[in-house]
mmCIF file with all atom_site columns, C-alpha atoms in Angstrom:
data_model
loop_
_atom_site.group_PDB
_atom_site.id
_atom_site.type_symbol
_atom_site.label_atom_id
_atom_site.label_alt_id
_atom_site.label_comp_id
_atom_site.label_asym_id
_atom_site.label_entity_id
_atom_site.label_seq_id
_atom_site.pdbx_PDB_ins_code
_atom_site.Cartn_x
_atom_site.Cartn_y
_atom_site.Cartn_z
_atom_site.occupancy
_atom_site.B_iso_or_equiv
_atom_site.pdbx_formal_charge
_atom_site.auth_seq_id
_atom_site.auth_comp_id
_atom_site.auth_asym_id
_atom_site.auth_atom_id
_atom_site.pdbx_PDB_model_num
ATOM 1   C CA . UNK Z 1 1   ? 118.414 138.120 100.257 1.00 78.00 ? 1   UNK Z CA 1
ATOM 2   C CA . UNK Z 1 2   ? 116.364 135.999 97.829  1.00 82.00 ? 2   UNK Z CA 1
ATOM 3   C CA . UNK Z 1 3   ? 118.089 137.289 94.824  1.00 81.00 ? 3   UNK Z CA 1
ATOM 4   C CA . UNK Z 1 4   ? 119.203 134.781 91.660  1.00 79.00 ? 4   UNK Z CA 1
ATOM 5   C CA . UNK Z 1 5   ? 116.903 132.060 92.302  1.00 90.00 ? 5   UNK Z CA 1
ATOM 6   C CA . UNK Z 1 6   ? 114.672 130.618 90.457  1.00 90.00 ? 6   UNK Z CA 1
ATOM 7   C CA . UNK Z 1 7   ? 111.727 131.455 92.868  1.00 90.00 ? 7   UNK Z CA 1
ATOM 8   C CA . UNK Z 1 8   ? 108.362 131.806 90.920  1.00 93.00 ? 8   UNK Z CA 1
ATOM 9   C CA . UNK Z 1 9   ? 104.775 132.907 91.337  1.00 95.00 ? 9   UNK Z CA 1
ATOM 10  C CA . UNK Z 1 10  ? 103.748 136.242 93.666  1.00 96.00 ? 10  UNK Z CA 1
ATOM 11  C CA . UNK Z 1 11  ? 105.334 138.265 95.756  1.00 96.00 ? 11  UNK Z CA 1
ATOM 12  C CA . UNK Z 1 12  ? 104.251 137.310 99.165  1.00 95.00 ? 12  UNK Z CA 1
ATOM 13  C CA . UNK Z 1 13  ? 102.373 140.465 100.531 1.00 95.00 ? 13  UNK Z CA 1
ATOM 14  C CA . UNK Z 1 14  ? 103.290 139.214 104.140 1.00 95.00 ? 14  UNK Z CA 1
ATOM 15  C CA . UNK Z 1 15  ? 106.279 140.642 103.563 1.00 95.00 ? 15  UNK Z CA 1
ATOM 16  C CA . UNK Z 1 16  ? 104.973 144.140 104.636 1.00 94.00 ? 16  UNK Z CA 1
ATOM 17  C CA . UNK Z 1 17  ? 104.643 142.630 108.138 1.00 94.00 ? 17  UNK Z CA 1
ATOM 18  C CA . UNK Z 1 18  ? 108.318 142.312 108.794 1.00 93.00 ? 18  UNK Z CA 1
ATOM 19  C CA . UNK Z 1 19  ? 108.849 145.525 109.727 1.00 90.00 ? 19  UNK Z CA 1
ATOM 20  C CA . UNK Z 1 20  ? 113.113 145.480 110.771 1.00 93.00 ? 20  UNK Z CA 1
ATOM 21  C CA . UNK Z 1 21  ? 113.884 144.514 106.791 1.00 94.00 ? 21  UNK Z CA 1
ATOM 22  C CA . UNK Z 1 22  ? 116.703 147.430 105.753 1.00 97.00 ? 22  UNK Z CA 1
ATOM 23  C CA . UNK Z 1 23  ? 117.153 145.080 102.169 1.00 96.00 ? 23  UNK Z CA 1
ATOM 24  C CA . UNK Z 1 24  ? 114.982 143.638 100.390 1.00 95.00 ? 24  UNK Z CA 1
ATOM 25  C CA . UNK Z 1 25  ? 116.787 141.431 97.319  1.00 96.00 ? 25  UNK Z CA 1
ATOM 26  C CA . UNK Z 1 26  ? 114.285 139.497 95.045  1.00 94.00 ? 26  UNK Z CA 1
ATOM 27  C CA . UNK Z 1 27  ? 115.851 140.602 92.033  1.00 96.00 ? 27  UNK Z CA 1
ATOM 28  C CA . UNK Z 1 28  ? 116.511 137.962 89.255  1.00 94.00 ? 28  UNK Z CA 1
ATOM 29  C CA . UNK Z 1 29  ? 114.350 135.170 89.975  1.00 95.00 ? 29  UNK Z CA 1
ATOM 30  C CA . UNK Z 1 30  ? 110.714 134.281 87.970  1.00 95.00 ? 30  UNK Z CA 1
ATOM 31  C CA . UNK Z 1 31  ? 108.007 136.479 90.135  1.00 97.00 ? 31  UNK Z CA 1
ATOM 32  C CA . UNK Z 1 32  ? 104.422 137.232 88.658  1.00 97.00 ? 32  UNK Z CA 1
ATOM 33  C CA . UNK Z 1 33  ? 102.108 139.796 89.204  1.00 97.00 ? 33  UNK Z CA 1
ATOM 34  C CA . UNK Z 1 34  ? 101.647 142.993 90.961  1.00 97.00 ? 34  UNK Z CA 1
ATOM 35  C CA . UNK Z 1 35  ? 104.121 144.595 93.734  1.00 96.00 ? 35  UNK Z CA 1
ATOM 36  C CA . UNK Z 1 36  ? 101.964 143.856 96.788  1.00 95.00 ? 36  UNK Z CA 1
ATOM 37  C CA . UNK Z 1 37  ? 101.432 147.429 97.898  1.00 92.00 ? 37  UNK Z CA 1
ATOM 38  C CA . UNK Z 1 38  ? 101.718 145.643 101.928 1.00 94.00 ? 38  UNK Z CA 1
ATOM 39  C CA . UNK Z 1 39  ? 105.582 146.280 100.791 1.00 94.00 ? 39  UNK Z CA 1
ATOM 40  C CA . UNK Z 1 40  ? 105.171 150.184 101.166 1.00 92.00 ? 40  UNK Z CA 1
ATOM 41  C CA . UNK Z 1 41  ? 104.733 149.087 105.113 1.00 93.00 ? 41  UNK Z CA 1
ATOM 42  C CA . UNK Z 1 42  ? 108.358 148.603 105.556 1.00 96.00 ? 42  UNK Z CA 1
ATOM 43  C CA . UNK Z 1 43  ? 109.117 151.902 107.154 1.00 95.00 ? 43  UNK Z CA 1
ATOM 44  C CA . UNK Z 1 44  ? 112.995 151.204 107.530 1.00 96.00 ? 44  UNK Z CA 1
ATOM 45  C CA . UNK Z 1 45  ? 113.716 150.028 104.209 1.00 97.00 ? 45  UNK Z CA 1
ATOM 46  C CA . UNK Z 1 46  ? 116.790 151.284 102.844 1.00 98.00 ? 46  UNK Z CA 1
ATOM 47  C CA . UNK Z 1 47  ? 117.576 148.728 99.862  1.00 98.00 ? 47  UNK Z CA 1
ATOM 48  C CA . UNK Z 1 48  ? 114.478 147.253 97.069  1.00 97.00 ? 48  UNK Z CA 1
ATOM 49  C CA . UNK Z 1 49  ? 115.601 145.364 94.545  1.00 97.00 ? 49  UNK Z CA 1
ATOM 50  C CA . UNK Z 1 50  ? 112.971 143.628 92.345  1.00 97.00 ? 50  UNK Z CA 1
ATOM 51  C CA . UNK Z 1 51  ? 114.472 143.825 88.909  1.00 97.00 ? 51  UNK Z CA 1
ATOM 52  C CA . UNK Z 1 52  ? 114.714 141.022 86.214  1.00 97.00 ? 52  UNK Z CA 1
ATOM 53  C CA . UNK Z 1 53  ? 111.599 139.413 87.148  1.00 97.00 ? 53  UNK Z CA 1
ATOM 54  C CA . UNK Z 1 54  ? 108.215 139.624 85.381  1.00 97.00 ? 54  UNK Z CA 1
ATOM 55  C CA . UNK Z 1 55  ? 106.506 141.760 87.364  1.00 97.00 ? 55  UNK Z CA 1
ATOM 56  C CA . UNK Z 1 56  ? 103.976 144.262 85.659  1.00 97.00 ? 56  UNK Z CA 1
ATOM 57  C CA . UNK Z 1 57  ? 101.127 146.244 86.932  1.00 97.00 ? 57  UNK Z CA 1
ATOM 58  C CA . UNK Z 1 58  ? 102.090 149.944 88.368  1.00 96.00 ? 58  UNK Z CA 1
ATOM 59  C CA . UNK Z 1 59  ? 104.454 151.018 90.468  1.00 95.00 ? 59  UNK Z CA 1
ATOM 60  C CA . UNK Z 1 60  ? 102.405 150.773 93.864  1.00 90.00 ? 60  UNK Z CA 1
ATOM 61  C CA . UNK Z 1 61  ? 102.183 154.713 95.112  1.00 92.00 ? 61  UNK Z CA 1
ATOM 62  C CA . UNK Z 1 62  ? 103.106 153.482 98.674  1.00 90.00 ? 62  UNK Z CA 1
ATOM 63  C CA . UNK Z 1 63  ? 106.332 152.470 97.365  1.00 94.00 ? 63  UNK Z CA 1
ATOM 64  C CA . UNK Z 1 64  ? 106.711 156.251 97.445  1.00 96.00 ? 64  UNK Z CA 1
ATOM 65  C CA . UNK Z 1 65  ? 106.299 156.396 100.952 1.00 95.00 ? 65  UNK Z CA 1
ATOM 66  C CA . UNK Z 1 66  ? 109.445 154.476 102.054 1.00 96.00 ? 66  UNK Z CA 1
ATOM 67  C CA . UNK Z 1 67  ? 111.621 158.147 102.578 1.00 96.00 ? 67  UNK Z CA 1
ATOM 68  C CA . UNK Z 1 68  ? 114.480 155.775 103.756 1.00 97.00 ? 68  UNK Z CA 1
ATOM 69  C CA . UNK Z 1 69  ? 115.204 154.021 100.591 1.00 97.00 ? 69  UNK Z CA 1
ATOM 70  C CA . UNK Z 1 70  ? 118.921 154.771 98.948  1.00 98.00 ? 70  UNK Z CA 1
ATOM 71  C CA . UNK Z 1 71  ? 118.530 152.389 96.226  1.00 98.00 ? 71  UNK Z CA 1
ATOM 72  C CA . UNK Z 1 72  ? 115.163 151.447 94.321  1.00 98.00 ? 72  UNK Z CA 1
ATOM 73  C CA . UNK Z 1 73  ? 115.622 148.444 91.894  1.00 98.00 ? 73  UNK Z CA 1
ATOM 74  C CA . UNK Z 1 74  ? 112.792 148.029 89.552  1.00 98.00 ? 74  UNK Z CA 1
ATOM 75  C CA . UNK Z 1 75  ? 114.401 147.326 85.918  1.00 97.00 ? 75  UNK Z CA 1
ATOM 76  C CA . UNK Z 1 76  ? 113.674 144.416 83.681  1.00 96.00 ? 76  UNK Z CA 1
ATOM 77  C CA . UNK Z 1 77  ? 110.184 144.125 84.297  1.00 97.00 ? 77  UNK Z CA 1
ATOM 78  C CA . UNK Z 1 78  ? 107.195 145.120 82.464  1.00 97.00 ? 78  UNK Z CA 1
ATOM 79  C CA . UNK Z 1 79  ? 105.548 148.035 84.645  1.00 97.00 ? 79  UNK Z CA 1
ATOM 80  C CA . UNK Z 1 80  ? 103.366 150.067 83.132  1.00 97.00 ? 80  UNK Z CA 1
ATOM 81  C CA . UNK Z 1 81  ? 101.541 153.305 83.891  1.00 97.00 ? 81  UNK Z CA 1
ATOM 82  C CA . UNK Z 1 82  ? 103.844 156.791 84.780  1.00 96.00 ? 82  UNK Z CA 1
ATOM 83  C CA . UNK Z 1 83  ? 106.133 157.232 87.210  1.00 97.00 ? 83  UNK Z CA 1
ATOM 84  C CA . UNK Z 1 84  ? 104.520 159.367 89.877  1.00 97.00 ? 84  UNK Z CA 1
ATOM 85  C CA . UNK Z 1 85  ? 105.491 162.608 91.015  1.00 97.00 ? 85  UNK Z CA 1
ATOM 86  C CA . UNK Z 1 86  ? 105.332 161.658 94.512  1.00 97.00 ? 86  UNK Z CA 1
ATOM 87  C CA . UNK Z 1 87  ? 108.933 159.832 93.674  1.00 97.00 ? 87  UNK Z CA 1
ATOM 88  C CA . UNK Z 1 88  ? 110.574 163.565 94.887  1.00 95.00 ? 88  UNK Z CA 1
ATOM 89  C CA . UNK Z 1 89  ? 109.554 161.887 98.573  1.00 96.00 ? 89  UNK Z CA 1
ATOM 90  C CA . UNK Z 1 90  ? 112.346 159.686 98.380  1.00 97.00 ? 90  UNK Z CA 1
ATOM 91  C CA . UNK Z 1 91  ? 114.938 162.020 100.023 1.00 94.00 ? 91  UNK Z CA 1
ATOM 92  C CA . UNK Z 1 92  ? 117.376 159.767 100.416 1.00 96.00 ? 92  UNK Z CA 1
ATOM 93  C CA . UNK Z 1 93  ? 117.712 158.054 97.089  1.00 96.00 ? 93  UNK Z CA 1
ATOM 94  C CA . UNK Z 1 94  ? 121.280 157.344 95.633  1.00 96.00 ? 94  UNK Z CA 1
ATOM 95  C CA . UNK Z 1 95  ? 120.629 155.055 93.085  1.00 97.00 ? 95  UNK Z CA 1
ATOM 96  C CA . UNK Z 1 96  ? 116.914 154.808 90.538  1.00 97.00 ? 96  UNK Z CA 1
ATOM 97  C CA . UNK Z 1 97  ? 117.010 151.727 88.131  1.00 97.00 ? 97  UNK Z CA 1
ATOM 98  C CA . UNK Z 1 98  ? 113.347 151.664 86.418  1.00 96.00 ? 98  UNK Z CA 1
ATOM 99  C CA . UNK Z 1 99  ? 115.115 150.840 82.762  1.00 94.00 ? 99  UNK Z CA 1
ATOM 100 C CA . UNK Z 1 100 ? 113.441 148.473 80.174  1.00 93.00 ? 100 UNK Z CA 1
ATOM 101 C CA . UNK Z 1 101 ? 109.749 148.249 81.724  1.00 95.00 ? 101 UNK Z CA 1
ATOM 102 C CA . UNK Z 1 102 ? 106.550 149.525 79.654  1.00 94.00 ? 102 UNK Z CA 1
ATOM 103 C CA . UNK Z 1 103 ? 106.614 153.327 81.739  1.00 94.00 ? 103 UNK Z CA 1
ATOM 104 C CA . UNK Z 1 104 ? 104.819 156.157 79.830  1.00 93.00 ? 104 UNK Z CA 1
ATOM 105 C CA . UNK Z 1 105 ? 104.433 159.361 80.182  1.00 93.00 ? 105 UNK Z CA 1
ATOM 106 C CA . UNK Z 1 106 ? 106.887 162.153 81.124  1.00 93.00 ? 106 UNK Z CA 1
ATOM 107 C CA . UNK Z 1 107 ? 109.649 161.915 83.394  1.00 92.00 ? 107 UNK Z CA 1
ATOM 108 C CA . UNK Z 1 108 ? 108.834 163.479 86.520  1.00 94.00 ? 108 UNK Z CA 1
ATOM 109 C CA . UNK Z 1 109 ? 110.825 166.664 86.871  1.00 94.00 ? 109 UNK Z CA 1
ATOM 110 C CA . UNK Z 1 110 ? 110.619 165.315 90.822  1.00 95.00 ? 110 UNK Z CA 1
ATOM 111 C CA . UNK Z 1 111 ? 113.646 163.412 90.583  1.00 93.00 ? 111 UNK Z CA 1
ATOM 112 C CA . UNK Z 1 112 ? 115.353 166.921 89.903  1.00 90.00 ? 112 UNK Z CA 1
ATOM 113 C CA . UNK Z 1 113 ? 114.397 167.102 93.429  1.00 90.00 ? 113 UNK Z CA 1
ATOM 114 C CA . UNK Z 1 114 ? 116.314 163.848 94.662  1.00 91.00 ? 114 UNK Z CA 1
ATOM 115 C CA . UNK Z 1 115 ? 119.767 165.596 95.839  1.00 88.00 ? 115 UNK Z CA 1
ATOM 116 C CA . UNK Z 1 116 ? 121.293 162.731 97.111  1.00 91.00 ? 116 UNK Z CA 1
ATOM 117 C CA . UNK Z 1 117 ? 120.803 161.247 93.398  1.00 93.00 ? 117 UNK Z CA 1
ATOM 118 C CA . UNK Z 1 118 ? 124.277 159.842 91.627  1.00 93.00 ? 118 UNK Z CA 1
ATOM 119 C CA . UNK Z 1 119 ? 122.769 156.967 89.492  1.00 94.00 ? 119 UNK Z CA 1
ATOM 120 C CA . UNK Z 1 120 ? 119.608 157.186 87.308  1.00 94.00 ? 120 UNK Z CA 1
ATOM 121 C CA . UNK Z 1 121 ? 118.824 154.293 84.578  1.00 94.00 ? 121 UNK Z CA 1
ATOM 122 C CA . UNK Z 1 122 ? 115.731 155.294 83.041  1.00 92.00 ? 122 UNK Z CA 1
ATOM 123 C CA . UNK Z 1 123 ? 116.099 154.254 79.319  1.00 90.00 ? 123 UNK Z CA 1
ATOM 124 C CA . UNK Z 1 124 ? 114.154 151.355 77.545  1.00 89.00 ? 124 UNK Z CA 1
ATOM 125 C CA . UNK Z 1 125 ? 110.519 152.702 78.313  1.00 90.00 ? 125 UNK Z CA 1
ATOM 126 C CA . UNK Z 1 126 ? 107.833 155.120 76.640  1.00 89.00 ? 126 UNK Z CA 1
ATOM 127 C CA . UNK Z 1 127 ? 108.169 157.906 77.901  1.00 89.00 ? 127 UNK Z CA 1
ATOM 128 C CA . UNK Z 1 128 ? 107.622 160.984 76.186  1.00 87.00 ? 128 UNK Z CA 1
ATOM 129 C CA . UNK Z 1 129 ? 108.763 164.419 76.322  1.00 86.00 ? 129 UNK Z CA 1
ATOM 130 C CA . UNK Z 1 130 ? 112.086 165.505 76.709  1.00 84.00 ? 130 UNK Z CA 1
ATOM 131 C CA . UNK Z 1 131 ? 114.467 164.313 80.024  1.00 87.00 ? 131 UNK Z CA 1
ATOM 132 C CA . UNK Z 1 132 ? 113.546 167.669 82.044  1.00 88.00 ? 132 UNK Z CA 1
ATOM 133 C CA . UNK Z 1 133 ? 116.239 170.372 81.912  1.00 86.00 ? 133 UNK Z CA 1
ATOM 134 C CA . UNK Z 1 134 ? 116.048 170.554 85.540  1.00 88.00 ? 134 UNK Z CA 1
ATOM 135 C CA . UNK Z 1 135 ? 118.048 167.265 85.572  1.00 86.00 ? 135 UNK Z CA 1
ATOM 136 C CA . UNK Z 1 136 ? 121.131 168.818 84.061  1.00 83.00 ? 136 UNK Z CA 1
ATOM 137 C CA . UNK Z 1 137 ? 121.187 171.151 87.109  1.00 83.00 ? 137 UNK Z CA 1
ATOM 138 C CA . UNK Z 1 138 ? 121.941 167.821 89.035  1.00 79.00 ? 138 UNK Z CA 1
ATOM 139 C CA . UNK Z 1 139 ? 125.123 166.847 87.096  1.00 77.00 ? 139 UNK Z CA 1
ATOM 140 C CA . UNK Z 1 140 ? 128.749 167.373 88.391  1.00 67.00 ? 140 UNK Z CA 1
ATOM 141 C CA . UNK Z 1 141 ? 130.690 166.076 90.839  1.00 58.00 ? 141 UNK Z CA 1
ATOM 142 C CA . UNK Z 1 142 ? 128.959 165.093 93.946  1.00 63.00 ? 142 UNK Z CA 1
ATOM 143 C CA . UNK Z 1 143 ? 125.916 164.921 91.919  1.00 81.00 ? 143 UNK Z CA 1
ATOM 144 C CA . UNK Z 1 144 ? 123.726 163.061 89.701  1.00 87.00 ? 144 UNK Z CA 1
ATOM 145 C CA . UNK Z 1 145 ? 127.315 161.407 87.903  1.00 87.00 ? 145 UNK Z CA 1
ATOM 146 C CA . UNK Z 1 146 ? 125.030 158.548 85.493  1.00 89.00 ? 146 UNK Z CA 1
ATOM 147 C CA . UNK Z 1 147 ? 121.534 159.151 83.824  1.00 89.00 ? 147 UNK Z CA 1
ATOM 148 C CA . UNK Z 1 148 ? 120.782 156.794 80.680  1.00 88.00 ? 148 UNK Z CA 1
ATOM 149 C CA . UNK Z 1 149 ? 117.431 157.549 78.708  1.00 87.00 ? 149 UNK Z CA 1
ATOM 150 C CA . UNK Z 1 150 ? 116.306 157.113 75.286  1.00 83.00 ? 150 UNK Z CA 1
ATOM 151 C CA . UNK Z 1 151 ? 117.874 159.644 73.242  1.00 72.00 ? 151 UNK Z CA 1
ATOM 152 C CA . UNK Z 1 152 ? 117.727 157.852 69.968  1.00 61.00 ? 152 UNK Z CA 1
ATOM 153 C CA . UNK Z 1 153 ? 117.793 156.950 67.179  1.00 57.00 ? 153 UNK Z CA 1
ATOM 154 C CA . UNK Z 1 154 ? 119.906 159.726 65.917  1.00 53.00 ? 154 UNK Z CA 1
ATOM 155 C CA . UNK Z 1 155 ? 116.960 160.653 63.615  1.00 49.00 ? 155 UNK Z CA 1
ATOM 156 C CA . UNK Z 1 156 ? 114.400 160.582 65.702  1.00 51.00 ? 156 UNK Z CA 1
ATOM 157 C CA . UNK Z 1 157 ? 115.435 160.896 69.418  1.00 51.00 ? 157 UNK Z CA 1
ATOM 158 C CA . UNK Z 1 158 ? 112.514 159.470 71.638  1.00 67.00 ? 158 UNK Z CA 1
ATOM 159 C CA . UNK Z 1 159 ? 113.543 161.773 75.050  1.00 76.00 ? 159 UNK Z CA 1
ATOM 160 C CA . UNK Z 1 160 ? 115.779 164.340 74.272  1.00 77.00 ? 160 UNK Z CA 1
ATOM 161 C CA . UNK Z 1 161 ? 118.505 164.686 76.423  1.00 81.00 ? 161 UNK Z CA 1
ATOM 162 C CA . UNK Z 1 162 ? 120.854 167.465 76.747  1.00 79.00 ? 162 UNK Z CA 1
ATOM 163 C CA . UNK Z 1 163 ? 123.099 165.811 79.535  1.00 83.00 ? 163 UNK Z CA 1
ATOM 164 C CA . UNK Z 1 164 ? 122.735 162.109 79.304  1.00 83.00 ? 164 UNK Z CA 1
ATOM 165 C CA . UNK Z 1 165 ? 125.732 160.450 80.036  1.00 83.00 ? 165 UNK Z CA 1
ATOM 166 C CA . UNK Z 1 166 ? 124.389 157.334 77.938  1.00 81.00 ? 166 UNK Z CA 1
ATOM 167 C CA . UNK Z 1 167 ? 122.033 157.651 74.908  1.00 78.00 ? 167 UNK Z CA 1
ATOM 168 C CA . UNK Z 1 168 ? 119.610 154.455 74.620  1.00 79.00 ? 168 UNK Z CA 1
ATOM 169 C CA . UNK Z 1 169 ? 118.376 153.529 71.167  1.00 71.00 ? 169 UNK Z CA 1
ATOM 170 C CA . UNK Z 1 170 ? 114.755 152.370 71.808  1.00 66.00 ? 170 UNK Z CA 1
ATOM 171 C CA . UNK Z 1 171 ? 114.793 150.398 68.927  1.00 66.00 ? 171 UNK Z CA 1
ATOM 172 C CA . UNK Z 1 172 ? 117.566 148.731 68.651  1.00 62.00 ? 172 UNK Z CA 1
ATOM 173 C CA . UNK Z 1 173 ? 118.334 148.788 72.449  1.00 61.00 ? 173 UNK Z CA 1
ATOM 174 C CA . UNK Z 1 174 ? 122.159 150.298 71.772  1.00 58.00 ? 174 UNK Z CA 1
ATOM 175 C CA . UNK Z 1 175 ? 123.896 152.512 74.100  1.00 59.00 ? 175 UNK Z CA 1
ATOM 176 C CA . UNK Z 1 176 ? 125.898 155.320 72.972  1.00 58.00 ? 176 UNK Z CA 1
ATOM 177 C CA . UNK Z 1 177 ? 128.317 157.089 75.350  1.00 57.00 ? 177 UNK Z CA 1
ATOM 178 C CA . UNK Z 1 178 ? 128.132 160.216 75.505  1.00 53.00 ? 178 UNK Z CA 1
ATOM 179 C CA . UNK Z 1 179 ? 131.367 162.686 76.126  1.00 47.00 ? 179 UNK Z CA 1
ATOM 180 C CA . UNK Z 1 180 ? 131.714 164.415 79.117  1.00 45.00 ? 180 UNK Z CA 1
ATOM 181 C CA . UNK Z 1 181 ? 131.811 167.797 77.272  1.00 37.00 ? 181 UNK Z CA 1
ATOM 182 C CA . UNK Z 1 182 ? 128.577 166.572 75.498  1.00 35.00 ? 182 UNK Z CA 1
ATOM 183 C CA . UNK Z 1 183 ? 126.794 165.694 78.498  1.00 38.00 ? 183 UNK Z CA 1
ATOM 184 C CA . UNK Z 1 184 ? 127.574 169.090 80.034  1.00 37.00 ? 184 UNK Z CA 1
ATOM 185 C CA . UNK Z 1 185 ? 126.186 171.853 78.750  1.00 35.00 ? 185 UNK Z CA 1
ATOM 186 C CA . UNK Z 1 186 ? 128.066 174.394 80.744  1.00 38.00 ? 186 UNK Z CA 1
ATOM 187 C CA . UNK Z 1 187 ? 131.154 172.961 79.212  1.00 35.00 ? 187 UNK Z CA 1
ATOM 188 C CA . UNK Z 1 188 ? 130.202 173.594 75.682  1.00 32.00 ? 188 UNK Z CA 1
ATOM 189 C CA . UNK Z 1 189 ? 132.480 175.799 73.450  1.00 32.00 ? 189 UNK Z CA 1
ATOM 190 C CA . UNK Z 1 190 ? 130.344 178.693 71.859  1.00 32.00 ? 190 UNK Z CA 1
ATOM 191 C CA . UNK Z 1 191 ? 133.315 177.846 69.110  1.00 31.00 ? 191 UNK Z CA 1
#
């Protein structure tokens, strides 16, 4: 765990060569540059946490290789580029923090795909579209219980949303809490 330092510079791409690493913390320290994609080497990786840093680039495609990762980490940084469909690979997800980076594009209706998903921050970029419907399948108990996106402002909402727990105001960069009978559209009254 390297986590709330004040390293600096690159990300080491050696690091793909230790092979046993389960965790990888970095997050919260000064880093530079691209995720070396030597990282997607570390088959056993359960844990990868490189948020607040100042990372940019794209999200290296064989970080979607790593099937055994339950928590990805990648908020506060400035990726750019889309999120790629190959992010449904991740089986055993739990947790998806990719919040306040530069991301464009639509949202991959992959995730959908992520059943293990409970916790999904992906407000504070550019994407476009609406937040796929097939997301709101996901919600419930024993589901996907958190997803933040960009739903505002009010007048103009950014990503639609039709079960966000949390509504992020690109502009401002306020949240606005949803209710649960909001956030649920199979517990809307026809009233």
């Amino acid at each position: 765990r390297l986590d709330h330092n004040e390293f600096i510079g690159i990300i080491p791409s050696e690091l793909g060569r230790l092979s046993l690493f389960q965790e990888l913390w970095m997050h919260a320290n000064g880093f530079t540059g691209n995720v070396p994609t030597e990282l997607g080497l570390l088959n056993d990786l359960m844990d990868l946490r490189l948020a607040e840093n100042n990372l940019g680039g794209t999200i290296p495609d064989l970080i979607y290789s790593l099937t055994q990762l339950t928590r990805l980490h990648l908020e506060k940084n400035k990726f750019t580029g889309t999120v790629s469909t190959r992010i449904g690979n991740l089986a055993n997800l739990e947790r998806l923090r990719v919040s306040s980076n530069q991301l464009t594009g639509p949202m991959p209706v992959e995730i959908s795909q992520l059943s293990g998903l409970r916790l999904a921050w992906l407000h504070l970029n550019r994407f476009t579209g609406s937040v796929p419907t097939e997301y709101c399948n996901n919600r419930g108990v024993g589901l996907l219980q958190f997803l933040s996106s960009d739903c505002g402002p009010d007048a103009a909402p950014s990503t639609p949303c039709a079960c966000c727990s949390n509504c992020c105001d690109r502009v401002f960069a306020f949240f606005k809490m949803i209710p649960d009978d909001c956030a649920n559209p199979s517990t809307k009254s026809n009233a």
